[in-house]
CSV table of N, CA and C and ligand atoms in Angstrom, one decimal:
chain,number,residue,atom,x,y,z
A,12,UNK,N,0.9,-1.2,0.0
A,12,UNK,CA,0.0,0.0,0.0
A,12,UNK,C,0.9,1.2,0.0
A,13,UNK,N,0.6,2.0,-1.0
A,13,UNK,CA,1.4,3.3,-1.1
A,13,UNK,C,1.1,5.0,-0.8
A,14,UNK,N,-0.7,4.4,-0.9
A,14,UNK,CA,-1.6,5.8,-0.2
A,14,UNK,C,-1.8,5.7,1.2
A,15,UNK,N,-2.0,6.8,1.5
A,15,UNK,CA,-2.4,7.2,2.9
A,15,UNK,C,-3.6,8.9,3.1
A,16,UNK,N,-4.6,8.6,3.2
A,16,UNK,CA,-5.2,9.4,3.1
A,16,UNK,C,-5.9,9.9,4.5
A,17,UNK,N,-5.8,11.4,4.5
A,17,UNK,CA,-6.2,11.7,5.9
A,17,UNK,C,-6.8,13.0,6.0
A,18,UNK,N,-8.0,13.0,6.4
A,18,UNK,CA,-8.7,14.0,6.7
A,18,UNK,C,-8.7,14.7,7.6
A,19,UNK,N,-8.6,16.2,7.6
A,19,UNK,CA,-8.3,16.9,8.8
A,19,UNK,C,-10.0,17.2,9.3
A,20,UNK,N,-10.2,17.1,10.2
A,20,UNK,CA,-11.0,17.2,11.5
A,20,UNK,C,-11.4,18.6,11.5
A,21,UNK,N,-12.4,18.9,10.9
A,21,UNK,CA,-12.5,20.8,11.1
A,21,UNK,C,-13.7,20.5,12.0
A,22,UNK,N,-14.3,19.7,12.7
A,22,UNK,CA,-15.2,19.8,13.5
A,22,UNK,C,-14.0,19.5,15.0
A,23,UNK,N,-13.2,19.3,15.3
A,23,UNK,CA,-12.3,19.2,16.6
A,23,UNK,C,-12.6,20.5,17.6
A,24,UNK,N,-12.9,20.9,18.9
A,24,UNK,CA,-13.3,21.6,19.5
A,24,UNK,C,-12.1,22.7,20.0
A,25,UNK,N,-11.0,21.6,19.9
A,25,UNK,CA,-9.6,22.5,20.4
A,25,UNK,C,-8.8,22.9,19.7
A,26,UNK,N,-7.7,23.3,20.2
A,26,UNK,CA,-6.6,24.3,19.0
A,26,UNK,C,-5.9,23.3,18.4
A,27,UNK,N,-5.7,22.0,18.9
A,27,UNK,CA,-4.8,20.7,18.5
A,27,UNK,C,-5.4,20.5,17.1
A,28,UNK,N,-4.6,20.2,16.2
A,28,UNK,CA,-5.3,19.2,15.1
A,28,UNK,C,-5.6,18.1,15.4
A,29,UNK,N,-6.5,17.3,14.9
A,29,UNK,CA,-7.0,16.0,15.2
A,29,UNK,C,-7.0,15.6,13.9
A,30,UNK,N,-6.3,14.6,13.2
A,30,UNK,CA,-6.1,13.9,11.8
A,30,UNK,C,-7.4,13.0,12.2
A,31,UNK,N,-8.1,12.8,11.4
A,31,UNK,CA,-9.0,11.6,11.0
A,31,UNK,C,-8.8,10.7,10.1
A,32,UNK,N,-8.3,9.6,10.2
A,32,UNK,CA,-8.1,8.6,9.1
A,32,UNK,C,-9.2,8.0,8.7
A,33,UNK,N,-8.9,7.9,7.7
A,33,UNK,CA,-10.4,7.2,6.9
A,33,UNK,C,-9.6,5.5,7.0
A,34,UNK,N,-10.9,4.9,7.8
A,34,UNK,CA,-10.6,3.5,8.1
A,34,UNK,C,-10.6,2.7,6.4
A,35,UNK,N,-11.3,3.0,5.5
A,35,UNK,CA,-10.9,2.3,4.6
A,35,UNK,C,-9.2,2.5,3.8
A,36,UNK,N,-8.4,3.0,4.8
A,36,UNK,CA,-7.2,3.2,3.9
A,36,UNK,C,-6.2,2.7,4.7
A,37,UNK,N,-6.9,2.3,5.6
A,37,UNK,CA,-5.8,1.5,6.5
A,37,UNK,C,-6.0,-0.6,6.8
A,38,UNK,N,-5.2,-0.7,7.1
A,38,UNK,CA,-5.4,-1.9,7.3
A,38,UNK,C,-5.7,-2.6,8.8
A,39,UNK,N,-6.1,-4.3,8.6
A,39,UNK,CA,-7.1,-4.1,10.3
A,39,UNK,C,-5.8,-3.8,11.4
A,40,UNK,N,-4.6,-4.4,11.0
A,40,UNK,CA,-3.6,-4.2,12.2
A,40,UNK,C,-3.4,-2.8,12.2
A,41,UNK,N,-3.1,-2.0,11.3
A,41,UNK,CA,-3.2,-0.4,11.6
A,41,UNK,C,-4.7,0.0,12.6
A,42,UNK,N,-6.0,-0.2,11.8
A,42,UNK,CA,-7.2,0.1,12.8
A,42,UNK,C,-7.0,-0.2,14.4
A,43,UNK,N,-6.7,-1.3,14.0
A,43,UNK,CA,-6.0,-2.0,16.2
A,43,UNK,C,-5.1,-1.3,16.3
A,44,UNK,N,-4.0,-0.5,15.8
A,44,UNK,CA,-3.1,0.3,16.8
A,44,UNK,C,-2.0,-1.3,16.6
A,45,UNK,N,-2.1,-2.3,16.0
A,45,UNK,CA,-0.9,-2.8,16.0
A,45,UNK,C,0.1,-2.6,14.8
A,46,UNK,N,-0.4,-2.1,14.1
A,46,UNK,CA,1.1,-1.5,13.0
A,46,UNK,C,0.7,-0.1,13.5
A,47,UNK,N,2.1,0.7,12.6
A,47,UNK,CA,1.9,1.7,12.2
A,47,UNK,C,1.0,2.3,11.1
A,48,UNK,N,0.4,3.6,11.5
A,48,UNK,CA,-0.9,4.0,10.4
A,48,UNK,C,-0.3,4.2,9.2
A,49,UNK,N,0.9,4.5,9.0
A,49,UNK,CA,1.9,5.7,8.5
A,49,UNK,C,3.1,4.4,7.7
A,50,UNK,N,3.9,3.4,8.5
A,50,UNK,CA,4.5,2.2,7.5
A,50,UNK,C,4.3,1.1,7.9
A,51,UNK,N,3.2,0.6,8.7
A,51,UNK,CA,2.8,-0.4,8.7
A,51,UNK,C,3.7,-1.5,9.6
A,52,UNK,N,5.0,-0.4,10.3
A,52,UNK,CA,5.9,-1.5,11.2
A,52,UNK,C,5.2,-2.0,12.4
A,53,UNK,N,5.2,-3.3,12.7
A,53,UNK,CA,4.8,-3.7,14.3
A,53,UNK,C,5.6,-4.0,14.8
A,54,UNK,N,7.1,-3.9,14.7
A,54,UNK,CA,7.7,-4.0,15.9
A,54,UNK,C,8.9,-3.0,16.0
A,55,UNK,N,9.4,-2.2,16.6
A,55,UNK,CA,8.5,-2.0,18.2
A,55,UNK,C,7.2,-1.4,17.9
A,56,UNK,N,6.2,-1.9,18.8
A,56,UNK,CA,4.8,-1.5,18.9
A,56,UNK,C,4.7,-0.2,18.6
A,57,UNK,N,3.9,0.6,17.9
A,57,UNK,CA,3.4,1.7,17.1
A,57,UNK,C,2.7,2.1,19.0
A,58,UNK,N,3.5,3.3,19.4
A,58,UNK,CA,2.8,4.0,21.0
A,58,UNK,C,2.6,5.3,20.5
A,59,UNK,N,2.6,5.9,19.9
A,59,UNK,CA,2.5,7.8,19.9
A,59,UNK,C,0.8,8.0,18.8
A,60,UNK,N,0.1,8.0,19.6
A,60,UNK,CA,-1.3,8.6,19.0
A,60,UNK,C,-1.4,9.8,17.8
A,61,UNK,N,-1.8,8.9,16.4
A,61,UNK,CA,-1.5,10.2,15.2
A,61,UNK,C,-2.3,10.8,14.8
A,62,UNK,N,-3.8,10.3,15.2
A,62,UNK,CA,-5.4,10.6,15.1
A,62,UNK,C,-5.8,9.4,15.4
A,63,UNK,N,-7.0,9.7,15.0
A,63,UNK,CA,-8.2,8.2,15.6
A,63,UNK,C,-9.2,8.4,14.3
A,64,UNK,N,-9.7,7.4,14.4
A,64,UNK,CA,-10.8,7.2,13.3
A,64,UNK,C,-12.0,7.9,13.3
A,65,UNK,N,-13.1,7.9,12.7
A,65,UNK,CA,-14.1,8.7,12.7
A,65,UNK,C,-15.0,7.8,14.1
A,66,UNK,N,-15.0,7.0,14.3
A,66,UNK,CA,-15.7,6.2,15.3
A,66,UNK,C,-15.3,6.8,16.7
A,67,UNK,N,-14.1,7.2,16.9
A,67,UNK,CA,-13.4,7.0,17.7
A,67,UNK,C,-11.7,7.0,18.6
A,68,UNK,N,-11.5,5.3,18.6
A,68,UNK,CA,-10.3,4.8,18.1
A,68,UNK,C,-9.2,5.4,17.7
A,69,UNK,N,-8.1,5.6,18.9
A,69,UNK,CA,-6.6,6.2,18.3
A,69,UNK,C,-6.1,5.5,17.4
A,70,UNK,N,-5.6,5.8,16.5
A,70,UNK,CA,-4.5,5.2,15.3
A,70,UNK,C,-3.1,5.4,16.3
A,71,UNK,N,-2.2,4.6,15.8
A,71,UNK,CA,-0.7,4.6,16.5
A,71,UNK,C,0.1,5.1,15.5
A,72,UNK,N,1.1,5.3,15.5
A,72,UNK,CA,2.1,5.4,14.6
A,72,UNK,C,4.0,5.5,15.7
A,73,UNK,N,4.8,4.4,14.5
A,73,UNK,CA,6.2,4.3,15.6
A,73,UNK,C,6.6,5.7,15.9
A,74,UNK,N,8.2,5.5,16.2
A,74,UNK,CA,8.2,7.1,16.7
A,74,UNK,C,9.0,8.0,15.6
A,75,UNK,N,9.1,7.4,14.1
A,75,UNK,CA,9.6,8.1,13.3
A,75,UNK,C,9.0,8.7,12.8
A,76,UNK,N,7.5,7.8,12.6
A,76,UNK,CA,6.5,8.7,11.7
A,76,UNK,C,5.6,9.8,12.8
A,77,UNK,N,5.6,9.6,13.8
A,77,UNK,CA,5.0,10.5,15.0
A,77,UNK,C,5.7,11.5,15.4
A,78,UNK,N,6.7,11.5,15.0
A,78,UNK,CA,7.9,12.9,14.4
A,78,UNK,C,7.8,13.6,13.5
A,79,UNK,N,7.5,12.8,12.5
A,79,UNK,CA,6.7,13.2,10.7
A,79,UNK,C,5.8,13.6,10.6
A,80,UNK,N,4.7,13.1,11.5
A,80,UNK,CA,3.7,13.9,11.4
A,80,UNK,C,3.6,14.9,12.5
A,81,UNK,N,3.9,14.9,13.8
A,81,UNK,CA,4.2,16.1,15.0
A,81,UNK,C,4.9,17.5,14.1
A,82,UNK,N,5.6,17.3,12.7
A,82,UNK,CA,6.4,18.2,12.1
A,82,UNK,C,5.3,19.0,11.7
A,83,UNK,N,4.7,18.1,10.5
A,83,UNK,CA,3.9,18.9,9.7
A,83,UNK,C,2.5,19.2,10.8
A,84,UNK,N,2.1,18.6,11.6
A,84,UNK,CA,0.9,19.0,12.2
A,84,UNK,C,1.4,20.3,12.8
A,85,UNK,N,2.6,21.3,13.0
A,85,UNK,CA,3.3,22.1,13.4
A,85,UNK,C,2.8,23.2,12.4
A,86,UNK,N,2.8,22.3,11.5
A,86,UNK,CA,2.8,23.7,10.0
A,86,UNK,C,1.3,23.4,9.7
A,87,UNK,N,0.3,22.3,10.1
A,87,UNK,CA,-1.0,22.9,9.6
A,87,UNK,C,-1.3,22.2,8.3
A,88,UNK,N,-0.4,20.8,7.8
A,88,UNK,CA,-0.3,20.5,6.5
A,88,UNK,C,-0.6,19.1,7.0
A,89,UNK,N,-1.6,18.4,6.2
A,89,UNK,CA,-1.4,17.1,5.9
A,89,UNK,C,-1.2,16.8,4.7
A,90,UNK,N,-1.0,16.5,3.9
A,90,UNK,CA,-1.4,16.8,2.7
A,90,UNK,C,0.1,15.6,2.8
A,91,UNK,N,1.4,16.1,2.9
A,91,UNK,CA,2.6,15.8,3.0
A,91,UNK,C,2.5,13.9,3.5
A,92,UNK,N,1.8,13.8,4.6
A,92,UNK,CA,2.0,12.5,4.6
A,92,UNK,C,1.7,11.2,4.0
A,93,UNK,N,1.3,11.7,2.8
A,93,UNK,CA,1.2,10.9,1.3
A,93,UNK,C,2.4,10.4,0.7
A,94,UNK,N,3.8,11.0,1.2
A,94,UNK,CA,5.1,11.3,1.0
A,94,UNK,C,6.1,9.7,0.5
A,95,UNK,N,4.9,8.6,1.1
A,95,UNK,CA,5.4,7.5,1.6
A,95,UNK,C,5.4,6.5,0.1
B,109,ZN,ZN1,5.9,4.4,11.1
């Protein structure tokens, strides 16, 4: 899988961005938080919260990509984590 698509949250109540991943673009171990949302690594366990699904549900991502995105979520851009 080479896309990654993610919707920014303009209904979120706080100043944080809140990424919404659209569950059809992920897979079920991503949905569970056991891969990464972002490359799909499970080990070490995916711990840093990178959004959550429309349901609910945090997505995980390791800590390279929770860097990569902490960056651009800085600047206000998703758009970039397609990059992959
Ligand atoms: Zn990753």
């Amino acid at each position: 899988m080479s896309g990654l698509s993610i919707m920014c949250d303009q209904s979120a109540t706080d100043t944080i961005t809140t990424y919404v991943f659209d569950p059809r673009s992920l897979t079920h171990a991503q949905a569970m938080g056991d891969a990464c949302a972002v490359c799909h690594v499970k080990w070490p366990r995916p711990r840093h919260p990178l959004g959550e699904l429309p349901d609910g549900p945090e997505v995980y991502g390791c800590d390279e990509c929770a860097g990569f995105v902490a960056a651009h979520t800085a600047q206000g851009r998703a758009h970039a984590l397609a990059a992959h």
